[in-house]
């Protein structure tokens, strides 16, 4: 078969070429969560995987966009403290994180 050279911003996964977010990929490699222009639910999905927790959303939390970067070496409580400025409320009970407005 013919070959294909990936261009910057592309990745090959599951037999397909997909667009990637280069800034987020680099941040991840450098030990940082890059939440710049990232939807809340996508950011919480990253935190859930990294900290081995489940996230529950309480109320309507669509179209909330985060901005900024947070080190992945921080404890979850420190990450949540940094996100408190977003007018969101976080309640951690065991391995369940509840997110509300």
Coordinates of C-alpha atoms in Angstrom, one line a residue:
X1 CA 0.0 0.0 0.0
X2 CA 0.9 3.6 -0.3
X3 CA 2.6 5.4 2.5
X4 CA 1.4 8.6 4.2
X5 CA 3.5 11.1 6.2
X6 CA 1.6 12.6 9.1
X7 CA 1.6 16.4 9.2
X8 CA 1.8 18.5 12.3
X9 CA -1.5 18.3 14.2
X10 CA -2.3 14.9 12.9
X11 CA -2.3 11.5 14.6
X12 CA -3.0 7.9 13.4
X13 CA -5.3 6.0 15.6
X14 CA -7.7 3.1 15.1
X15 CA -6.9 3.0 11.4
X16 CA -7.7 6.6 10.8
X17 CA -5.8 9.9 10.6
X18 CA -7.3 12.4 13.1
X19 CA -6.6 16.1 13.9
X20 CA -5.0 16.6 17.3
X21 CA -4.5 19.6 19.5
X22 CA -0.8 20.1 19.4
X23 CA -0.7 22.5 22.4
X24 CA -2.6 19.9 24.6
X25 CA -0.4 17.1 23.4
X26 CA 2.8 19.0 24.3
X27 CA 1.4 20.1 27.6
X28 CA 0.5 16.5 28.4
X29 CA 4.0 15.4 27.6
X30 CA 5.4 18.2 29.8
X31 CA 3.2 17.2 32.8
X32 CA 0.6 19.8 32.5
X33 CA -3.2 19.8 32.0
X34 CA -3.9 22.4 29.3
X35 CA -7.4 23.6 29.8
X36 CA -7.2 26.6 27.5
X37 CA -10.5 26.8 25.6
X38 CA -11.5 23.3 26.8
X39 CA -15.1 22.4 27.6
X40 CA -15.6 21.7 31.3
X41 CA -16.8 18.2 30.6
X42 CA -13.7 17.4 28.6
X43 CA -11.4 18.8 31.3
X44 CA -13.2 16.8 34.0
X45 CA -12.8 13.6 31.9
X46 CA -9.1 14.2 31.9
X47 CA -9.1 14.7 35.7
X48 CA -11.2 11.6 36.2
X49 CA -8.7 9.5 34.2
X50 CA -5.6 11.0 35.9
X51 CA -6.9 10.9 39.5
X52 CA -8.9 7.7 39.1
X53 CA -12.2 9.3 40.1
X54 CA -15.8 9.5 38.8
X55 CA -17.3 12.8 38.0
X56 CA -21.0 13.7 38.4
X57 CA -22.4 16.8 36.9
X58 CA -25.3 18.4 38.9
X59 CA -27.5 20.8 36.9
X60 CA -27.0 22.2 33.4
X61 CA -23.2 22.7 32.9
X62 CA -23.1 22.7 29.1
X63 CA -20.9 25.2 27.1
X64 CA -18.7 26.1 30.1
X65 CA -15.2 26.7 28.8
X66 CA -12.1 26.7 31.0
X67 CA -8.9 28.5 30.4
X68 CA -5.4 28.0 31.8
X69 CA -2.9 25.3 32.7
X70 CA -2.5 23.2 35.8
X71 CA 0.4 20.9 36.7
X72 CA -0.4 17.2 36.8
X73 CA 1.9 16.7 39.8
X74 CA -0.6 18.6 42.0
X75 CA -2.9 16.8 44.4
X76 CA -6.5 16.8 43.3
X77 CA -7.6 19.1 46.0
X78 CA -5.1 21.7 44.8
X79 CA -6.3 21.4 41.2
X80 CA -9.9 21.9 42.4
X81 CA -8.9 24.9 44.5
X82 CA -7.4 26.4 41.3
X83 CA -10.7 25.8 39.5
X84 CA -12.8 27.4 42.3
X85 CA -12.4 30.8 40.6
X86 CA -14.7 29.6 37.8
X87 CA -17.9 30.0 39.9
X88 CA -18.2 26.2 39.9
X89 CA -18.5 24.2 43.1
X90 CA -16.6 20.9 43.6
X91 CA -17.5 18.3 46.3
X92 CA -15.2 15.3 46.6
X93 CA -16.7 12.4 48.4
X94 CA -14.4 9.3 48.3
X95 CA -13.8 8.7 44.6
X96 CA -16.9 10.7 43.4
X97 CA -16.4 14.3 42.4
X98 CA -19.7 16.3 42.1
X99 CA -19.5 19.4 40.0
X100 CA -22.2 22.1 40.2
X101 CA -22.8 25.8 39.7

